[in-house]
Coordinates of C-alpha atoms in Angstrom, one line a residue:
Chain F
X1 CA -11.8 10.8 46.2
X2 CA -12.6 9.7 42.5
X3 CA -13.3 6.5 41.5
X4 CA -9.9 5.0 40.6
X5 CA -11.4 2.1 38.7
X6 CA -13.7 4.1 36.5
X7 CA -10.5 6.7 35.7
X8 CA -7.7 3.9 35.0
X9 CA -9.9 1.1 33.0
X10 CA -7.7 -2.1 33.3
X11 CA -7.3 -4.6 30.4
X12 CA -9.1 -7.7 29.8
X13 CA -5.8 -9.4 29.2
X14 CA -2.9 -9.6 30.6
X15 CA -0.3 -8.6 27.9
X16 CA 2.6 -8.6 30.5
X17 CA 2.6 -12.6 30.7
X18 CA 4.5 -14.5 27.9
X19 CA 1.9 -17.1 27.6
X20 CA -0.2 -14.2 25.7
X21 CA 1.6 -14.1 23.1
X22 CA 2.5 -17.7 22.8
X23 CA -1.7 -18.9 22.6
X24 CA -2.2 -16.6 19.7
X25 CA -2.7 -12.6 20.5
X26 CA -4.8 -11.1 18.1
X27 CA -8.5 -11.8 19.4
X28 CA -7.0 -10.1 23.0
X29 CA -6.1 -7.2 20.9
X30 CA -9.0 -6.3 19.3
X31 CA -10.3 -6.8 23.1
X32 CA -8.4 -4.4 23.9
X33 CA -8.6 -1.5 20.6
X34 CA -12.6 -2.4 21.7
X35 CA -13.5 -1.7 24.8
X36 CA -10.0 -0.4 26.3
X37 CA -7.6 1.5 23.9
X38 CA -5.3 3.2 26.8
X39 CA -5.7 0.9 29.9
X40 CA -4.1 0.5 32.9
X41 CA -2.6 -2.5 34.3
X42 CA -2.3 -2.1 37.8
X43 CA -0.4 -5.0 38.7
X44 CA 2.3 -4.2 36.4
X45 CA 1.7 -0.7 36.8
X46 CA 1.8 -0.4 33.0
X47 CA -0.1 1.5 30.4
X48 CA -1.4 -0.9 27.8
X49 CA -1.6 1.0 24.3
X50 CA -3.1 -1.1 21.6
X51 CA -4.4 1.7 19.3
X52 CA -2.3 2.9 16.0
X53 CA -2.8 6.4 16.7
X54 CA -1.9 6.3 20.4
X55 CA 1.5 4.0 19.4
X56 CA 2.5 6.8 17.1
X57 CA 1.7 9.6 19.3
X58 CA 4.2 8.1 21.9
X59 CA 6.4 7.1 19.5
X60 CA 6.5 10.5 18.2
X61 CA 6.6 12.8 21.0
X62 CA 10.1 11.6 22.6
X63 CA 9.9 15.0 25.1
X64 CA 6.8 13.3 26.6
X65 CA 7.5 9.5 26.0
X66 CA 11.2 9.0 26.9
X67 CA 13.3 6.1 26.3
X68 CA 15.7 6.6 29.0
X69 CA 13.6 5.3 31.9
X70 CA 13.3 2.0 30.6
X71 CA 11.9 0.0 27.4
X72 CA 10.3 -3.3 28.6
X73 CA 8.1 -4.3 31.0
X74 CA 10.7 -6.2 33.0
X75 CA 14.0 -4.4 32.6
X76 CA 17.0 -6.4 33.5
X77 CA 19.2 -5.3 30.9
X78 CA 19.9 -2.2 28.7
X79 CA 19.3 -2.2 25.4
X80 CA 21.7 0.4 23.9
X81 CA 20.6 3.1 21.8
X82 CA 17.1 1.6 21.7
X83 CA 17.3 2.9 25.6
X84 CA 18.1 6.3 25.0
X85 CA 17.3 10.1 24.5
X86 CA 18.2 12.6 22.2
X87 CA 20.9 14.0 22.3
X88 CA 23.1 10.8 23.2
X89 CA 20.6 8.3 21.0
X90 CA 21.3 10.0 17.9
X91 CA 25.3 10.8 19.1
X92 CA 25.3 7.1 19.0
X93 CA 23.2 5.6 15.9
X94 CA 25.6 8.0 13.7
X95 CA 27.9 5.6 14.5
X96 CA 26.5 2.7 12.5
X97 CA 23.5 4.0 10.5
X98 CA 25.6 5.3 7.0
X99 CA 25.9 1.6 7.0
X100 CA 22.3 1.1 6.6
X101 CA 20.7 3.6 3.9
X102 CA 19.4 2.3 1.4
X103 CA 22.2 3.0 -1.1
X104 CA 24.7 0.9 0.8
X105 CA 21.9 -2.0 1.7
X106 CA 21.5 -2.0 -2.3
X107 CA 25.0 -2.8 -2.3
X108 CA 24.7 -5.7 -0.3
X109 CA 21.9 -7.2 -2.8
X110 CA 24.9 -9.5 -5.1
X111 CA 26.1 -11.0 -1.9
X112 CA 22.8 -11.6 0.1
X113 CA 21.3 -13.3 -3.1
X114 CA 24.5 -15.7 -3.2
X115 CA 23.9 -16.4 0.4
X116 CA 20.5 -16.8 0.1
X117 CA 21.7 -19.6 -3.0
X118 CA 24.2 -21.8 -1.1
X119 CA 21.4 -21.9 1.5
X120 CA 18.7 -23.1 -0.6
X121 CA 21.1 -25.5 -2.4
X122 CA 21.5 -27.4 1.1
X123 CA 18.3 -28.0 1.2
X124 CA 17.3 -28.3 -2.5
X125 CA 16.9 -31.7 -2.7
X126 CA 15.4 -32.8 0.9
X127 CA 11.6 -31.9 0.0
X128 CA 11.0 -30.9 3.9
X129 CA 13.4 -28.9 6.2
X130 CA 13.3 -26.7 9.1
X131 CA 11.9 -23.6 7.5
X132 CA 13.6 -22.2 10.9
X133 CA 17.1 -23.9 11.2
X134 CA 17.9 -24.5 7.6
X135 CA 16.8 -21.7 6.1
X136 CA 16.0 -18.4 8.2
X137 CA 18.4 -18.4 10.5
X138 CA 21.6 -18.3 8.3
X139 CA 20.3 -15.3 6.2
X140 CA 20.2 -12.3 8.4
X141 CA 22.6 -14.2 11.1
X142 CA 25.5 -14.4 7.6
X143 CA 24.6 -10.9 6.9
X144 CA 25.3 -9.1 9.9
X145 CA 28.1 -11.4 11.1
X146 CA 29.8 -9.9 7.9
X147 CA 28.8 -6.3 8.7
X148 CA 30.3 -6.6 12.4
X149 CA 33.1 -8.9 11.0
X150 CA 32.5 -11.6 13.0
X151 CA 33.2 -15.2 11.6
X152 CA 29.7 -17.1 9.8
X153 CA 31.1 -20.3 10.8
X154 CA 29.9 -19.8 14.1
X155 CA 26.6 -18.5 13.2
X156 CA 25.0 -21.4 15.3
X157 CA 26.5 -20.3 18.0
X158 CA 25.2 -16.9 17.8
X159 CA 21.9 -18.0 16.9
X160 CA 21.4 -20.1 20.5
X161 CA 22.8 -16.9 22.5
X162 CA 20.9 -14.8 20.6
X163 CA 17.9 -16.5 20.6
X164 CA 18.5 -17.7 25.0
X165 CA 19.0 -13.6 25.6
X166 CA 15.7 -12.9 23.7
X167 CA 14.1 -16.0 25.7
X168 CA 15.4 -13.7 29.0
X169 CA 12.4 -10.8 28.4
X170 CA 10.0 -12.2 30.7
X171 CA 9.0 -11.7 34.3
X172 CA 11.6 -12.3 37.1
X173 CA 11.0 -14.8 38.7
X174 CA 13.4 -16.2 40.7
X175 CA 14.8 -20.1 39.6
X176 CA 13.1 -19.5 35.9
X177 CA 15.1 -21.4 33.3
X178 CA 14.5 -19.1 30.5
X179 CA 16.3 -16.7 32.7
X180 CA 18.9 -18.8 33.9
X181 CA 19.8 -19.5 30.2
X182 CA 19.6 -15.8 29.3
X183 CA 22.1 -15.4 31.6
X184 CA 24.6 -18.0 30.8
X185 CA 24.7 -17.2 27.1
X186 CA 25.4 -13.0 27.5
X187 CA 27.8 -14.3 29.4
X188 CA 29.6 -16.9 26.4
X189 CA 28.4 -14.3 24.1
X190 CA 30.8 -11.7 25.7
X191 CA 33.6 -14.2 26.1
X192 CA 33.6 -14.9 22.2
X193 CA 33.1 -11.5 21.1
X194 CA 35.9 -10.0 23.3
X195 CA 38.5 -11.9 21.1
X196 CA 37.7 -10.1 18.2
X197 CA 37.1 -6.4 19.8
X198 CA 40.4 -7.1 21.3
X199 CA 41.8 -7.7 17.6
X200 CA 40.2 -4.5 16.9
X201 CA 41.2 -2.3 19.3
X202 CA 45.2 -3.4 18.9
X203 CA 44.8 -2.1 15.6
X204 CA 42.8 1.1 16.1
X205 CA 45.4 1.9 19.0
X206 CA 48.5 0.9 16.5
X207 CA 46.6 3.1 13.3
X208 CA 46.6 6.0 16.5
X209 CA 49.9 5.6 17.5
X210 CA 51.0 5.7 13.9
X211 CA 48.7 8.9 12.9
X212 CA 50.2 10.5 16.4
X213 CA 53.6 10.4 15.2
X214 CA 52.7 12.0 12.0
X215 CA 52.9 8.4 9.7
X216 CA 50.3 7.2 7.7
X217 CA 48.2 4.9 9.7
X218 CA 47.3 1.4 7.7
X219 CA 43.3 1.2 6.5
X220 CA 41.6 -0.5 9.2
X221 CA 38.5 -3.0 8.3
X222 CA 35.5 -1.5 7.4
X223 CA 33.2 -3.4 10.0
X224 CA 30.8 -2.7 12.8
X225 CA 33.1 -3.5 15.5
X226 CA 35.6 -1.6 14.4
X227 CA 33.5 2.0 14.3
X228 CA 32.5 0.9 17.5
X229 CA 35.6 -0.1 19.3
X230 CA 36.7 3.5 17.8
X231 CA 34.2 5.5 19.3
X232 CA 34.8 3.3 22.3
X233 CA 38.9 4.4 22.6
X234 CA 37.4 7.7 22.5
X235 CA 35.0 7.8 25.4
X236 CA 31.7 8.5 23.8
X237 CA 30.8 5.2 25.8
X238 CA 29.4 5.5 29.3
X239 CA 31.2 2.9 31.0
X240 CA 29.8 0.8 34.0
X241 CA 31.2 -2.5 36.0
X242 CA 27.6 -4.3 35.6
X243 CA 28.3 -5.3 31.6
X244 CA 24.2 -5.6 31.3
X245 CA 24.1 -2.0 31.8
X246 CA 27.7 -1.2 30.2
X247 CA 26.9 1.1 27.0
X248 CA 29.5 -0.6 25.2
X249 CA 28.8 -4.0 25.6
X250 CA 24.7 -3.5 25.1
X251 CA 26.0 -1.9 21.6
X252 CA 27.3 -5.7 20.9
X253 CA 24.4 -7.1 22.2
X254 CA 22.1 -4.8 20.3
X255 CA 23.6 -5.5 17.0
X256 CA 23.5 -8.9 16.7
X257 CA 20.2 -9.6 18.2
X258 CA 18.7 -7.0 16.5
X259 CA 20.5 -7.5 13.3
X260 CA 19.1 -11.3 13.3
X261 CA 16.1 -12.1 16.2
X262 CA 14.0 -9.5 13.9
X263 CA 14.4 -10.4 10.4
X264 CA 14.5 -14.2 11.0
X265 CA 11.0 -14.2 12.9
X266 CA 9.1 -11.4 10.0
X267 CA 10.5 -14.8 7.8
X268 CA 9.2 -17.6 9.3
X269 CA 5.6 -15.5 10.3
X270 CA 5.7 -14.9 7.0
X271 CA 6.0 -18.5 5.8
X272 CA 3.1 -19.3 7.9
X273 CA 1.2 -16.6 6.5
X274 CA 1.9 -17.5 3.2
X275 CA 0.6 -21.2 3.8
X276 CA -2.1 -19.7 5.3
X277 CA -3.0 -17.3 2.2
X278 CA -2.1 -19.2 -0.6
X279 CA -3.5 -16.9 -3.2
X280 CA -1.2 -13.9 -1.9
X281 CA 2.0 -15.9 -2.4
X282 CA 0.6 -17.2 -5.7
X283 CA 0.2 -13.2 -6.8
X284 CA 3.8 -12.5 -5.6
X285 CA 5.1 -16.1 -7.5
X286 CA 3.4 -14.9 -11.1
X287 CA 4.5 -11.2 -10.5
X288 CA 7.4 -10.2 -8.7
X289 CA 7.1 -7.0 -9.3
X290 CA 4.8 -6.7 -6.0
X291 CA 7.4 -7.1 -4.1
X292 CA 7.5 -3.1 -3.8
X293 CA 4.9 -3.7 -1.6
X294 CA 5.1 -7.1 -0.3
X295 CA 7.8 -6.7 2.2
X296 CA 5.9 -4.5 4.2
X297 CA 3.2 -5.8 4.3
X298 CA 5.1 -8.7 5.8
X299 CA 6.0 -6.7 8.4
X300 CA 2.9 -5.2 9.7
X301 CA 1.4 -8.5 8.9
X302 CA 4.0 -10.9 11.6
X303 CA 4.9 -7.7 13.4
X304 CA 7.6 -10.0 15.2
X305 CA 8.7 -7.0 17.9
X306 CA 5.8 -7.1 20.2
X307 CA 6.4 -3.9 22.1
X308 CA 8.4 -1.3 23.7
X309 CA 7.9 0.9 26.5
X310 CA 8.5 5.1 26.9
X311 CA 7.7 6.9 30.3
X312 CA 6.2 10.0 30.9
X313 CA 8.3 12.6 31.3
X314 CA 5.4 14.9 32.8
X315 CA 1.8 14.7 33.2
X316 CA 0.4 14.1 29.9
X317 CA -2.6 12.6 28.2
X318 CA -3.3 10.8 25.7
X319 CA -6.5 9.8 23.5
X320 CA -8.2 11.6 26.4
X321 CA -6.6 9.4 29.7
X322 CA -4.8 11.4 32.3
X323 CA -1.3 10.4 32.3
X324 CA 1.1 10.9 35.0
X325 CA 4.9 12.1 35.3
X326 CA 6.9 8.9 35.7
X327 CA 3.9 6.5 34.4
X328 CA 5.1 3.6 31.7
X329 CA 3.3 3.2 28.4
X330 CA 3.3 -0.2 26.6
X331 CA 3.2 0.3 22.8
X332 CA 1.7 -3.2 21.4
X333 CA 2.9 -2.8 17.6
X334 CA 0.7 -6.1 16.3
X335 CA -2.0 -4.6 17.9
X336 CA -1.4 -1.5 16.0
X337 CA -0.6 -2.6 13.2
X338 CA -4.4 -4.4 12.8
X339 CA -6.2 -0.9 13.6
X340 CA -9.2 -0.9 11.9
X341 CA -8.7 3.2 12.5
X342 CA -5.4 3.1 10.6
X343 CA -5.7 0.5 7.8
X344 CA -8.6 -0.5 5.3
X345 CA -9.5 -4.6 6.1
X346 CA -6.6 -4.9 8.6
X347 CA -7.4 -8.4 9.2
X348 CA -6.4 -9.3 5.3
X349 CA -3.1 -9.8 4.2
X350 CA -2.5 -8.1 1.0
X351 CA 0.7 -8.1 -0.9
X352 CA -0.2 -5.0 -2.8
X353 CA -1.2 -3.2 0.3
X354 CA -0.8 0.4 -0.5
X355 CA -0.1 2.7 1.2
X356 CA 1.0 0.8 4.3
X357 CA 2.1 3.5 7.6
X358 CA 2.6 0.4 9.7
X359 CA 5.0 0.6 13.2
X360 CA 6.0 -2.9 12.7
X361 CA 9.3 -1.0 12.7
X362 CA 8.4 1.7 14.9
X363 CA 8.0 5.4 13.7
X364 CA 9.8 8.5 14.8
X365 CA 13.6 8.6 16.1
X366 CA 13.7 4.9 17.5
X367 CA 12.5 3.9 14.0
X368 CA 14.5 0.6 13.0
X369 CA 17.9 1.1 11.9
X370 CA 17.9 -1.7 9.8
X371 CA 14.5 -1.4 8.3
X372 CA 16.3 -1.6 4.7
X373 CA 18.5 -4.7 5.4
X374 CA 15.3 -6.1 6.7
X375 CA 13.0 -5.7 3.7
X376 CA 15.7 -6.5 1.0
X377 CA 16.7 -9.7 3.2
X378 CA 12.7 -10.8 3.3
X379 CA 12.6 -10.1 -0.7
X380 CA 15.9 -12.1 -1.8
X381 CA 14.8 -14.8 0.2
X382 CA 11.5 -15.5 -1.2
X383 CA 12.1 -14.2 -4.4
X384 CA 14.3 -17.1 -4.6
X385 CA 11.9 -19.3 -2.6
X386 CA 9.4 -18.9 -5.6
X387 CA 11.9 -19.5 -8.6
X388 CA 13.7 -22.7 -7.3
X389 CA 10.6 -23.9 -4.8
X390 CA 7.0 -22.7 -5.3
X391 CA 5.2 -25.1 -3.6
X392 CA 7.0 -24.5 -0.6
X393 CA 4.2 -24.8 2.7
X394 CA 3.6 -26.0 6.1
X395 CA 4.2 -29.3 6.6
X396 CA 0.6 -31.1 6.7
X397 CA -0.3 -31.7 10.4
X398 CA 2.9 -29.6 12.2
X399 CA 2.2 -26.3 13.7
X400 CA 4.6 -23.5 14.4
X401 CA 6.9 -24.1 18.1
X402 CA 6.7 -20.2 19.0
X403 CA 9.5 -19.1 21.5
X404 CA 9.2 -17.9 25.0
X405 CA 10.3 -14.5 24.3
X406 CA 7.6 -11.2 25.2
X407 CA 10.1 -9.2 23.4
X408 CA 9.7 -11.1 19.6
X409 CA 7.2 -13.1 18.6
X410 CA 9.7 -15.9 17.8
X411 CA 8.9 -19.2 15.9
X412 CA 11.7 -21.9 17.0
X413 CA 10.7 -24.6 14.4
X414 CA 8.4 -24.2 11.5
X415 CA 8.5 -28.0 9.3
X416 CA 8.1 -27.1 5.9
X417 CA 7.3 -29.6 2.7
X418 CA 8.4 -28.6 -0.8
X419 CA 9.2 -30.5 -4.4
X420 CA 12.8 -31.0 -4.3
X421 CA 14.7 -29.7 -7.1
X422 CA 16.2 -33.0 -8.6
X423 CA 12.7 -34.7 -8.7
X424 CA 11.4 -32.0 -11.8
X425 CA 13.4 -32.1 -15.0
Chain H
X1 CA 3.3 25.4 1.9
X2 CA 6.6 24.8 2.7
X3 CA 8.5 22.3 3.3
X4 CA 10.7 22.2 6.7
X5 CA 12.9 19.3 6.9
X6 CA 14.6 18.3 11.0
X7 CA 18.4 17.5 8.9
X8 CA 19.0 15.9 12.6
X9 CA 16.5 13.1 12.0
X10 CA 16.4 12.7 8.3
X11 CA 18.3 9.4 7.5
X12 CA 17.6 9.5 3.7
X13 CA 15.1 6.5 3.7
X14 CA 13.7 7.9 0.7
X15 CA 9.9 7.1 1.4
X16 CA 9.4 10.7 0.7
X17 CA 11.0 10.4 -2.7
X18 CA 8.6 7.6 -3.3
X19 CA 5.6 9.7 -2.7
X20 CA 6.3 12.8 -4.3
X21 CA 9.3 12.6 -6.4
X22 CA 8.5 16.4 -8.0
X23 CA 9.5 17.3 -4.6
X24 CA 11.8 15.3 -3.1
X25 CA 15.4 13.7 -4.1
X26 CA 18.3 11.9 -3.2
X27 CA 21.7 13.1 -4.3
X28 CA 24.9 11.2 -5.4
X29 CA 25.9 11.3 -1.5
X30 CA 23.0 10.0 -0.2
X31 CA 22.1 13.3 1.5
X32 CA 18.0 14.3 1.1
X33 CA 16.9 17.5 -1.4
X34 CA 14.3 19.4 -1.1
X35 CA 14.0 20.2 -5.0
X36 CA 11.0 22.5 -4.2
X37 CA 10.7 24.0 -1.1
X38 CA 7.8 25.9 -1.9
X39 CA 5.3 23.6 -3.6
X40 CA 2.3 24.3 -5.4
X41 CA -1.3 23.6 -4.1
X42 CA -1.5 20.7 -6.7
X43 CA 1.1 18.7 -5.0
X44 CA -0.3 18.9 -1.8
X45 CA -1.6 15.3 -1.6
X46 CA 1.8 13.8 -2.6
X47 CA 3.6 16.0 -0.1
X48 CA 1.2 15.1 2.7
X49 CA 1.5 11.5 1.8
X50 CA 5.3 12.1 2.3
X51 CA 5.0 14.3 5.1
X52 CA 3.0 11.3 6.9
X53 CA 5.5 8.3 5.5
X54 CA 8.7 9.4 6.8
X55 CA 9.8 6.7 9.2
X56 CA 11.7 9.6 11.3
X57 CA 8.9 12.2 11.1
X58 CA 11.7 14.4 10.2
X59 CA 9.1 16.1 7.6
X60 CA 6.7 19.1 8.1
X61 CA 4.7 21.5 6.4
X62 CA 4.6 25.6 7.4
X63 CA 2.7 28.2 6.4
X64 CA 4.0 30.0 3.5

């Protein structure tokens, strides 16, 4: 028999418990890159990758990394289209993704930057907020609440659930609160998002109905929920009694976390980062121009997915390990994205940083949807952040709360200080 | 070289048009073009460079 310890190197840390994440990540990544880039974690019977290369390669090769046999560590849920193969993946994301090119994001660029202006007017005058609650939230959360044509009003409320679902990714273990409240707000989530599906549907059924009896069927609204209660009425949905695993439903799910949990966390890590490297935000303050390159760098920078998971579809290797039919592969994208193999000085953050191949939003056909909402929302936001508040930082002697998710590295409460607007003349 | 674009994965992201514009183009519908499907030796680097950007790894390069 060979020598199972010597063939399946385990990791030095345990990248499978939240509390990884939460003390700060990055020296157990380099651990890892170090001494082992494809390990095995035998008590989560896991491959770790923390290696650029290796994250591509699975990322890449969907015939030999599926999607279809599960995504996280700890699956308790389905995450729509981010769960799926080609064919049905891609049958699916046509639904929604002409929405997202960058020709139609562009479009969006008037009415983010006014959003972005009612928001900083709130807090113009304060001199310290909630980077968190008063400012990155309502961004992206206003944004794709339009897109699905939900109400904004209620964004707080979307916020929580979203946030308490994201706070579920973690192990099971039974009477675990994070759990319990992941729970209870899919559940409140569904409740308030049936009303207005419900809406929807009526009228794609009455637009039907019409068409079907040769009239001319009324516009119907131009939103997410609608294209998706559409394809719904027409059975492209795979339709199951447990809602966590109901295609359908998970498409709700997906949207709104996605479209918010994401872009709010590459914010606030990017906050910290710029109190933390003043001169980068001082380059990007005198010349805005950098921006080009700015966003991304952002992104590779925070990284705020952690990870996602593909399973072999057949015995495979990779960087050299033997890899078995029906083993799991853990991609770590922060890990990745601080390759030394893959990026000149990974450990500096540099707004000009070109060119910049990071996964922070994957690579291949999972590759974010909304990867152009994303870097236009980071831009307006801080664009705006330098013209009306420059001095913007860290509150002296507060430190980020990060969340309790292992799916995004969440920050729940960043105190920020800042010269309030009616103090200068 | 030429160029051999997956039309199933291409989502017009437009990195490649970033990287080499000689080549590459989006049109009034948002839909990719391959201006040059055939390009010279002395775009090679910018193609590569687009080749390796795209998001969707809908890009490759054949013999030809």
């Amino acid at each position: 028999m060979t020598n199972v310890a010597t063939d399946r190197p385990p990791p030095e840390v345990d990248v499978c418990d939240p509390e990884f994440y939460r003390a700060g990540p990055w020296e157990g990544y380099a651990k890892l890159r170090e001494n082992t880039p494809v390990a095995w974690d035998g008590r989560h019977n896991i491959w770790v990758l923390s290696k650029f290369a290796d994250v591509v390669y699975a990322s890449t090769h969907a015939d030999l990394f599926c999607s279809s046999r599960g995504i996280r560590p700890y699956q308790s849920f389905d995450l729509s289209l981010i769960g799926l193969d080609d064919p049905r993946h891609s049958q699916q994301r046509r639904l929604i993704n002409k929405g997202f090119t960058p020709r139609m994001v562009r479009n969006l660029e008037p009415r983010m930057r006014q959003i972005t202006t009612e928001v900083l007017d709130r807090i113009a005058d304060w001199g310290e907020c909630d980077f968190v609650a008063d400012i990155a939230v309502h961004v992206p959360l206003i944004v794709i609440a339009e897109l699905m044509g939900l109400p904004t009003e209620d964004r707080e409320r979307l916020w929580h659930w979203s946030d308490d679902m994201m706070g579920g990714d973690r192990p099971p273990v039974e009477g675990d609160i994070h759990i319990a409240k992941a729970a209870k707000a899919f559940g409140e989530y569904l409740e308030y998002v049936s009303e207005l599906v419900d809406e929807r549907r009526a009228a794609y059924r009455h637009a039907k109905e019409i068409e079907n009896r040769g009239g001319e069927p009324p516009a119907l609204p131009e939103d997410l929920i609608t294209a998706l209660v559409g394809a719904h009425e027409e059975g492209l949905f795979e339709e199951t009694a447990d809602l966590a695993r109901d295609e359908f439903t998970m498409f709700l799910v997906l949207v709104v976390v996605a479209g918010n949990e994401t872009t709010r966390n590459a914010m606030s890590g990017a906050m910290k980062t710029f109190s933390d490297h003043p001169d980068e935000w001082q380059k990007l303050v005198a010349n805005p121009e950098l921006w080009s390159t700015a966003a991304d760098e952002i992104v590779r920078w925070v990284s705020p997915v952690l990870s996602f998971v593909r399973t072999a579809t057949r015995d495979t290797e990779l960087s050299g390990q033997k890899i078995a039919e029906g083993e799991r592969v853990m991609m770590l994208y922060q890990s990745a994205n601080r390759d030394a193999d893959a990026f000149d000085a990974p450990d500096e953050f540099r707004v000009d940083r070109e060119p910049n191949n990071h996964v922070g939003f994957g690579v291949g056909p999972h590759f974010c949807l909304g990867a152009n909402l994303a870097r236009l929302e980071i831009r307006i936001v801080f664009e705006e952040i330098a013209k009306r508040f420059p001095d913007m930082r860290i509150k002296p002697g507060t430190s980020p709360v990060y969340g309790h998710s292992m799916l995004v590295h969440g920050i729940e409460s960043l105190p920020v200080v800042y010269t309030p607007e009616g103090s200068r003349s | 070289m030429k160029i051999v674009v997956d039309w199933d994965l291409c989502e017009s992201n437009a990195v490649c048009v970033a990287r080499a514009p000689e080549v590459f183009e989006i049109d009034e519908n948002e839909q990719l073009v391959v201006k040059i499907e055939e390009p010279g030796e002395e775009l090679r680097a910018k193609v590569e460079a687009a080749v390796q950007g795209c998001p969707r790894r809908a890009i490759s390069l054949a013999q030809g």
